[in-house]
Tab-separated table of C-alpha atoms and ligand atoms in Angstrom:
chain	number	residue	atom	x	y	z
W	12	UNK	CA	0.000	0.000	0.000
W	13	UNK	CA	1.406	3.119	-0.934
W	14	UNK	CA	0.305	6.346	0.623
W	15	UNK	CA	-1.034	8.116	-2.809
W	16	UNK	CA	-3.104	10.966	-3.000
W	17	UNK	CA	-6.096	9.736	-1.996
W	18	UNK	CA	-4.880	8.603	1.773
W	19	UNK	CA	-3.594	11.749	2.136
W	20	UNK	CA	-6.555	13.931	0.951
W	21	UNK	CA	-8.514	11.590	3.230
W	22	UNK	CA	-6.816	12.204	6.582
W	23	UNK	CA	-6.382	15.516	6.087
W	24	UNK	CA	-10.207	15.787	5.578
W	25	UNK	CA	-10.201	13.694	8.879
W	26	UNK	CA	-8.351	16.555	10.736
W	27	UNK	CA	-9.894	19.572	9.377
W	28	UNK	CA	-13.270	17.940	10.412
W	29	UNK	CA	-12.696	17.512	13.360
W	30	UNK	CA	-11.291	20.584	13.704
W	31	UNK	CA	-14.767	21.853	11.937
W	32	UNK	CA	-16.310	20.184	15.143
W	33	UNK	CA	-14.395	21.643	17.846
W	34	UNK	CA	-15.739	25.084	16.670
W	35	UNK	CA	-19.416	23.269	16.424
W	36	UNK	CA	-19.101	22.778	20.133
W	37	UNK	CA	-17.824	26.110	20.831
W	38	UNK	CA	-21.665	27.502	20.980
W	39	UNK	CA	-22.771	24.680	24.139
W	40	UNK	CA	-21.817	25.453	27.790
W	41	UNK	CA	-18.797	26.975	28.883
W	42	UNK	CA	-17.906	23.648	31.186
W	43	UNK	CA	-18.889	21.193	28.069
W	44	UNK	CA	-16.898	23.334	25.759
W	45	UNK	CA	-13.668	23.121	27.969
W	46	UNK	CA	-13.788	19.479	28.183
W	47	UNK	CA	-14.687	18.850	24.308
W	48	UNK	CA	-12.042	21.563	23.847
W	49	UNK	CA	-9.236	19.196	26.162
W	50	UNK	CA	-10.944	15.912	24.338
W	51	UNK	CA	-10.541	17.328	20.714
W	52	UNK	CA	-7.211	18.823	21.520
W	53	UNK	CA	-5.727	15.393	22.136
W	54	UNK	CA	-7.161	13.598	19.112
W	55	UNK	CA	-6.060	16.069	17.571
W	56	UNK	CA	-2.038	15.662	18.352
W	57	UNK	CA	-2.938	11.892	18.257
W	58	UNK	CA	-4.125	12.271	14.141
W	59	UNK	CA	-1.164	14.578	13.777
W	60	UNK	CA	1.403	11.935	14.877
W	61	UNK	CA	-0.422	9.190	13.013
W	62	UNK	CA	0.232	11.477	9.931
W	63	UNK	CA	3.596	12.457	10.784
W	64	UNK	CA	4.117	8.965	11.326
W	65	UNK	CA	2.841	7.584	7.867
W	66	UNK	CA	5.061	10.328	6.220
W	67	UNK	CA	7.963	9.014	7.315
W	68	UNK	CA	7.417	5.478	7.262
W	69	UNK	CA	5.991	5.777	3.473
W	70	UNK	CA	8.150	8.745	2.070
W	71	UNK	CA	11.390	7.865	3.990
W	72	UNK	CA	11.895	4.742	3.985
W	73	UNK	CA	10.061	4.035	0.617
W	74	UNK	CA	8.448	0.924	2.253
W	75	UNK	CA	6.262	0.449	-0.339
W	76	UNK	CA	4.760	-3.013	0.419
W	77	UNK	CA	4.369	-0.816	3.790
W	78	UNK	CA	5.814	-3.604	6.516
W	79	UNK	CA	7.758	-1.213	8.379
W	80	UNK	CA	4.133	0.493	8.592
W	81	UNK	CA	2.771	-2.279	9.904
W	82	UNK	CA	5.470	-4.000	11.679
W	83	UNK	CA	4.978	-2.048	15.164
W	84	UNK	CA	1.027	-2.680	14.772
W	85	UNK	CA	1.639	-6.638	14.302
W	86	UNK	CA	4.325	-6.636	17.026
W	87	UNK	CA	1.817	-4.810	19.584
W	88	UNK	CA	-0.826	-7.258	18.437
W	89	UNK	CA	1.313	-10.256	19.241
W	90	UNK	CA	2.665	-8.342	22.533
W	91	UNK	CA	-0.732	-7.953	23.654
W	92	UNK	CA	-2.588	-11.703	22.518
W	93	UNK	CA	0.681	-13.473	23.658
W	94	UNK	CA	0.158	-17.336	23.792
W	95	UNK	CA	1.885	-20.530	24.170
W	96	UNK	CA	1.968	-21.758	20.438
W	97	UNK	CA	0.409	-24.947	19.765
W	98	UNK	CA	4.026	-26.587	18.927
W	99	UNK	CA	5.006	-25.710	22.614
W	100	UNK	CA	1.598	-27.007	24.302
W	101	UNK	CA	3.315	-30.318	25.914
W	102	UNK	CA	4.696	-28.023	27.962
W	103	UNK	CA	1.815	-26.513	29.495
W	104	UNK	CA	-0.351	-29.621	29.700
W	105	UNK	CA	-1.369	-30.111	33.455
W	106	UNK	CA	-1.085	-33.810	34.710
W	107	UNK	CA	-4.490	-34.042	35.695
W	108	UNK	CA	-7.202	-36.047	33.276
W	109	UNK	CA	-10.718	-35.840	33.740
W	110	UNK	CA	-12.278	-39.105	31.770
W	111	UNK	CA	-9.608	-37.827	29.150
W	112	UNK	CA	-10.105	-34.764	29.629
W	113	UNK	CA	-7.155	-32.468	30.435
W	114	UNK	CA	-6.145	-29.448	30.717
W	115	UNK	CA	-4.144	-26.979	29.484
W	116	UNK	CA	-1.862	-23.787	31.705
W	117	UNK	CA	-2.326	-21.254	29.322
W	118	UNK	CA	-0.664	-17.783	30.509
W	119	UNK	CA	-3.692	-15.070	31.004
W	120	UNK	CA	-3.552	-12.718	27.693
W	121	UNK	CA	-1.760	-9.632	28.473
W	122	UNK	CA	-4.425	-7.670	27.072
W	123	UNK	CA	-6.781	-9.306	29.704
W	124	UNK	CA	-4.432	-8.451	32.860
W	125	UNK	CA	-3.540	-4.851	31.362
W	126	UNK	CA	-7.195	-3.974	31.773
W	127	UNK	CA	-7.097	-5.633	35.509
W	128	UNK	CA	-3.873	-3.888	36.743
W	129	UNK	CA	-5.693	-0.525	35.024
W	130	UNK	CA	-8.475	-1.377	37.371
W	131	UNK	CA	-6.189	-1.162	40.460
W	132	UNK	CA	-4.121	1.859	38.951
W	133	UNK	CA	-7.305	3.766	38.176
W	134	UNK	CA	-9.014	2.537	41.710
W	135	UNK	CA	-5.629	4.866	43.373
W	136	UNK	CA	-5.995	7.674	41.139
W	137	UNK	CA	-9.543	7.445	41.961
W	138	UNK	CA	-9.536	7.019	45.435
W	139	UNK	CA	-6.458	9.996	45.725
W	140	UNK	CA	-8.953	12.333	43.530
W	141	UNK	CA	-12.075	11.900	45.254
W	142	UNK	CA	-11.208	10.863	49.327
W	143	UNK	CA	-7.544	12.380	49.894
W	144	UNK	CA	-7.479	15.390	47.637
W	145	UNK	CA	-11.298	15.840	47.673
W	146	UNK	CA	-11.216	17.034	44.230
W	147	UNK	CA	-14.086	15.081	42.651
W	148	UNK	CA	-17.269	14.791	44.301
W	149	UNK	CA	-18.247	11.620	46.025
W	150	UNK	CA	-22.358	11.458	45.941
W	151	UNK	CA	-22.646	12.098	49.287
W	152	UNK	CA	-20.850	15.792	48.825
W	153	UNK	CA	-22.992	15.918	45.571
W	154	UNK	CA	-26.005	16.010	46.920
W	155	UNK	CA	-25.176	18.221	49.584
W	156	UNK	CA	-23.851	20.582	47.021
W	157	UNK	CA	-27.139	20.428	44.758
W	158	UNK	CA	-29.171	20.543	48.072
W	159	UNK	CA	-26.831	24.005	48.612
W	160	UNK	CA	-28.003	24.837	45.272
W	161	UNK	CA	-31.374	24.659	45.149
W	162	UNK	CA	-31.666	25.980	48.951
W	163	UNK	CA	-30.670	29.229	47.200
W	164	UNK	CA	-32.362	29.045	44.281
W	165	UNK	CA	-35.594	28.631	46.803
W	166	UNK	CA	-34.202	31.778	49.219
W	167	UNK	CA	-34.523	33.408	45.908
W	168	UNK	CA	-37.398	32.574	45.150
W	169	UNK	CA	-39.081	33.070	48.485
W	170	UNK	CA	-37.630	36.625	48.185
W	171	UNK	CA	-38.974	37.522	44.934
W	172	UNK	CA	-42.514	36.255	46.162
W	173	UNK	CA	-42.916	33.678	43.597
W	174	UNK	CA	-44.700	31.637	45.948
W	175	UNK	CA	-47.412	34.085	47.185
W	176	UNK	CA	-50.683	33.334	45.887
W	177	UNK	CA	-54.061	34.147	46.700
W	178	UNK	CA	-53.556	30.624	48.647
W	179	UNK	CA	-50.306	31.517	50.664
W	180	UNK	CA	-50.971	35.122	51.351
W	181	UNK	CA	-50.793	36.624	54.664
W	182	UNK	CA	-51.130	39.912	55.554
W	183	UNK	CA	-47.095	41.479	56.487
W	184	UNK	CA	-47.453	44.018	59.397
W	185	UNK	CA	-43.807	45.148	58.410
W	186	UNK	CA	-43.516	49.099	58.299
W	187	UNK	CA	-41.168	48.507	55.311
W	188	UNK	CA	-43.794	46.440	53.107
W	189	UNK	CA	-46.592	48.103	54.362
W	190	UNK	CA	-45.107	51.523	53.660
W	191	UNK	CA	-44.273	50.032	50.104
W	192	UNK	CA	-47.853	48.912	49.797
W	193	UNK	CA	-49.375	52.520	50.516
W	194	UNK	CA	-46.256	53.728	47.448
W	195	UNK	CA	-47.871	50.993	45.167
W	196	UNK	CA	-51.288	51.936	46.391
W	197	UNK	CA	-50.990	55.955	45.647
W	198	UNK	CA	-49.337	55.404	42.408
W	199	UNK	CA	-52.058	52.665	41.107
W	200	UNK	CA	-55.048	52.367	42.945
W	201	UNK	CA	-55.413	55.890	44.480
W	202	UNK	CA	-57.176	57.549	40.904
W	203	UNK	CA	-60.194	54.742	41.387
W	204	UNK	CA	-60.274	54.196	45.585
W	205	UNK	CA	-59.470	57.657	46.846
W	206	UNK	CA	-56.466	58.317	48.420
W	207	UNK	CA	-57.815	57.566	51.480
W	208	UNK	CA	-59.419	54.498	50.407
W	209	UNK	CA	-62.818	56.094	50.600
W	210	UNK	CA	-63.722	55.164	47.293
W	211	UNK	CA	-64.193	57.157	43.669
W	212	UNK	CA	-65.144	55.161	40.763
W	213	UNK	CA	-63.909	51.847	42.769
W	214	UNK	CA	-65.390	51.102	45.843
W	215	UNK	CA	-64.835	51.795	49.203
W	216	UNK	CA	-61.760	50.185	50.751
W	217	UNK	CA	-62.609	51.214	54.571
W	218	UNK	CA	-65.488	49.793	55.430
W	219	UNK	CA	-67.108	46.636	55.950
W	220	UNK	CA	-68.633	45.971	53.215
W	221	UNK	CA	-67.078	44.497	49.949
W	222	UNK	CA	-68.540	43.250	46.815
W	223	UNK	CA	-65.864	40.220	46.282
W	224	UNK	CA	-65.407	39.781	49.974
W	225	UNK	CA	-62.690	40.903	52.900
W	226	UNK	CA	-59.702	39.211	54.201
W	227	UNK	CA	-55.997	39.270	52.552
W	228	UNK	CA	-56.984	36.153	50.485
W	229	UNK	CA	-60.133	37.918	48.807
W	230	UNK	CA	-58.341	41.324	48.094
W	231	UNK	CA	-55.097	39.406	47.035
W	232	UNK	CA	-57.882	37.593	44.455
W	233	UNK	CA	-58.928	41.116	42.978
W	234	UNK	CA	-55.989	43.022	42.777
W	235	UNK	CA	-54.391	39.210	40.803
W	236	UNK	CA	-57.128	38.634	39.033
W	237	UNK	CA	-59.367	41.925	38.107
W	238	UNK	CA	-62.741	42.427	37.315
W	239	UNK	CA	-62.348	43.692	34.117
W	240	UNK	CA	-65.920	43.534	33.216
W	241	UNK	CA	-66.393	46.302	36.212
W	242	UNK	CA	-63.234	48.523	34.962
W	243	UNK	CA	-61.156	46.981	38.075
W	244	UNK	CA	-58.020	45.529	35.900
W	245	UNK	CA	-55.562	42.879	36.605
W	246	UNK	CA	-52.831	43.591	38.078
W	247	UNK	CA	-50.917	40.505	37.517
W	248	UNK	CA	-48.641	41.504	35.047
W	249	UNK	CA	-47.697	44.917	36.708
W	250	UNK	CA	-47.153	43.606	40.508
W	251	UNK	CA	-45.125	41.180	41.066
W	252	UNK	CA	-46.886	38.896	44.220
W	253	UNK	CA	-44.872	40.524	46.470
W	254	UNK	CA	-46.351	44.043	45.538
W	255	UNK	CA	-49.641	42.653	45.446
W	256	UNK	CA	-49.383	41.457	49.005
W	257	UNK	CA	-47.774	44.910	50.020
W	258	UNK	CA	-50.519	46.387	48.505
W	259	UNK	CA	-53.109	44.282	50.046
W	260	UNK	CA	-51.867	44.257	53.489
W	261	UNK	CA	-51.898	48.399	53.261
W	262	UNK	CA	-55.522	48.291	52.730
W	263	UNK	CA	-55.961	46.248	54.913
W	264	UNK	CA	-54.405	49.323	57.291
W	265	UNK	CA	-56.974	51.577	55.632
W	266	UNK	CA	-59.991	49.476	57.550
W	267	UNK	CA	-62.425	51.355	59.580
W	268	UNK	CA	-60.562	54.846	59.031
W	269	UNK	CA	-64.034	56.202	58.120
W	270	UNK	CA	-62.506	58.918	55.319
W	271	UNK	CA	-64.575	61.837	54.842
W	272	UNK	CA	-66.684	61.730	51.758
W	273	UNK	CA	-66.015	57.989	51.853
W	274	UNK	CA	-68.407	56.191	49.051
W	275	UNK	CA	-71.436	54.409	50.613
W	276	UNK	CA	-71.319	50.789	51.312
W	277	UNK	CA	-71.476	48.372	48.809
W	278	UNK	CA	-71.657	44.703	48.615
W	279	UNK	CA	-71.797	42.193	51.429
W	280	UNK	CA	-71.089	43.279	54.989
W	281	UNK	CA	-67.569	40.868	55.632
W	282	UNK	CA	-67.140	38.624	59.046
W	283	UNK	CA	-63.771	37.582	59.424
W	284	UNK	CA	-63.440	33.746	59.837
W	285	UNK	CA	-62.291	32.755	63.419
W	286	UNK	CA	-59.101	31.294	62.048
W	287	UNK	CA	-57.460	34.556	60.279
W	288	UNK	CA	-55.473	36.362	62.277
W	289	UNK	CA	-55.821	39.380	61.052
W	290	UNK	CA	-59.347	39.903	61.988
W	291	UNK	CA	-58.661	39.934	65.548
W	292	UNK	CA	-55.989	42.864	65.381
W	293	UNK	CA	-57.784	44.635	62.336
W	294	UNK	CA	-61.566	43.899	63.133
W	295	UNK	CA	-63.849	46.253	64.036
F	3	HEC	C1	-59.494	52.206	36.775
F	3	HEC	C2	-59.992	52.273	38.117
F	3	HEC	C3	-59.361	51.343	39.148
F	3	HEC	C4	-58.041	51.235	39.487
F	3	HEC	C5	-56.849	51.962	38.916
F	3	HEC	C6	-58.004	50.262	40.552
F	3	HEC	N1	-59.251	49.797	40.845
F	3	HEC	FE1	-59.707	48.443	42.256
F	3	HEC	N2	-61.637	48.480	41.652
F	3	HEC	C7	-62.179	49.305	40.685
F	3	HEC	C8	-63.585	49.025	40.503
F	3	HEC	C9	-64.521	49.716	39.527
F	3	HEC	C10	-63.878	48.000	41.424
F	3	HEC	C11	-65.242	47.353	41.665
F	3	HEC	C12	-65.328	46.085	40.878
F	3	HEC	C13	-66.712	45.445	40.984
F	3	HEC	O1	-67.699	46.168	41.048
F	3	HEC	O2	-66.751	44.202	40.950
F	3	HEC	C14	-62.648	47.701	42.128
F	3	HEC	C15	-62.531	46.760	43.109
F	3	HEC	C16	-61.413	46.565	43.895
F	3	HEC	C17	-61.350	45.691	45.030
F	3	HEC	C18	-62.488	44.843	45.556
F	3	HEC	C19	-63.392	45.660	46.399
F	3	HEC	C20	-64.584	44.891	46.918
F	3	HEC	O3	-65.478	45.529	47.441
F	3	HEC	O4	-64.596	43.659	46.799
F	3	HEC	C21	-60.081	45.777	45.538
F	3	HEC	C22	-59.542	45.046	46.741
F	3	HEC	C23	-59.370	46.692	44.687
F	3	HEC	N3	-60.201	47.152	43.714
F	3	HEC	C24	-58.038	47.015	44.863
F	3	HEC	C25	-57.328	47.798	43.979
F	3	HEC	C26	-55.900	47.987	44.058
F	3	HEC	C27	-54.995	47.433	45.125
F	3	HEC	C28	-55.578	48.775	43.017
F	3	HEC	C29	-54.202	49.257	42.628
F	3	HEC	C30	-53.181	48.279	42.471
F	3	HEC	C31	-56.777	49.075	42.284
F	3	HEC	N4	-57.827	48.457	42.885
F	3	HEC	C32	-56.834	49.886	41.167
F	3	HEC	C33	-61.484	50.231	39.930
F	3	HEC	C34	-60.104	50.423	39.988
């Protein structure tokens, strides 16, 4: 076999494609792209000797029935598969005989015990990696690491509010929400509810009466949901939950203030259920 044009034009299609790959990769992950960067790097030095390697072996040598090509190939092959030939067996026949059978002491194939000595070789890199130098993570220190993880993805989310819901809401007597609440309330809600909560084209916020019913869990509802159809929007998309449970909580406040020129009652008159809090400390 003679390395012609064709061998060459293939390999060096080989390289460049891979090559073409590395940059494919470039657009994942930064982590994925540093190991696929590492991974390609090597084959890549790998094809580069292999071709550096044919070069010589074909153009220098002019081996052109291409033994001393594959002379180190067959050698490693017979290195690696190494058995007693068949001439030499007498030698290695065990004195035993089983109803004629017997039985032969064949030497384990090195290729076999290479991959068991790797076992042990890899089992100390291993084992200095992960339990002395505590550079990879055991499971144990995984989990505790996504547990880490997803404890602050859930402070996070906590913060943000993304779990209130006209479920989970409570009313926050904190002077810092509740003084955000009356910001949110005068810059959205003051034009339809007075800015005393007394009530313009929206009802009265003060009193006892309301027309979707009282309670943090009822005005939450409104201020989420709307009622479009009565020109009260939703404020869903504007207010984040927290807001909306600022906001709520601060008219809450607003409860039996009495404005003057408050709006006359409308709707049903509201009894706080026995199990909310906040009727006890906001009731009147
Ligand atoms: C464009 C005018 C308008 C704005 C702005 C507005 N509302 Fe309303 N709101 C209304 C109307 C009208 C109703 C009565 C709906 C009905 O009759 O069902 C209402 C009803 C309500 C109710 C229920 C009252 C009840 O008796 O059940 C709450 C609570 C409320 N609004 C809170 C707010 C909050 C908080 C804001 C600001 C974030 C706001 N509204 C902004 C017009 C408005």
């Amino acid at each position: 076999m003679k390395l012609n044009n064709r061998t060459f034009i293939l390999l060096t299609t080989l390289v460049s494609m891979l090559f073409g790959y590395s940059t494919m990769f470039a657009a994942e992950g930064e982590a994925t792209l540093d190991k696929v960067m590492k991974f390609m790097l090597v084959v890549t030095i790998v094809m580069i000797a292999f071709v550096l390697w044919l070069i010589i072996v074909y153009s220098e040598k002019e081996d052109s029935e291409g033994k001393t090509f594959k002379a180190p190939l067959i050698a490693l092959r017979k290195y690696l598969t190494y058995s007693t030939p068949i001439e030499k067996e007498q030698e290695i026949l065990l004195s035993h005989n089983y109803d004629g059978i017997r039985e032969l002491d064949n030497r384990i194939p090195p290729w076999f015990k290479m991959l068991f000595y790797g076992t042990i070789i890899w089992a100390a890199i291993y084992m200095l990696a992960y339990h002395v130098l505590d550079d990879g993570q055991v499971q144990s220190k995984e989990y505790k690491v996504e547990i880490e993880k997803a404890k602050l993805e859930r402070d996070f989310l906590i913060r943000t509010g993304a779990f209130i819901n006209e479920e989970t809401v409570v009313f926050v007597n904190d002077p810092a929400e509740l003084s955000e609440g009356k910001e949110i309330y005068f810059k959205n809600c003051a034009t339809c509810h007075g800015q005393n909560g007394g009530g313009l084209v929206g009802p009265n916020l003060t009193d006892d009466y309301w027309i979707h019913g009282g309670g943090i869990k009822n005005i939450f509802k409104v201020i989420k949901y709307g009622v479009p159809a009565k020109g009260m929007i939703s404020w869903e998309t504007q207010l984040d939950p927290k807001k909306m449970q600022a906001a709520a909580s601060y008219i809450l406040t607003m409860h039996g203030t009495n404005p003057p020129n408050g709006k006359a009652a409308e709707g049903e008159k509201w009894i706080e259920p026995d199990d909310n809090k906040i009727s006890s400390t906001k009731g009147s």
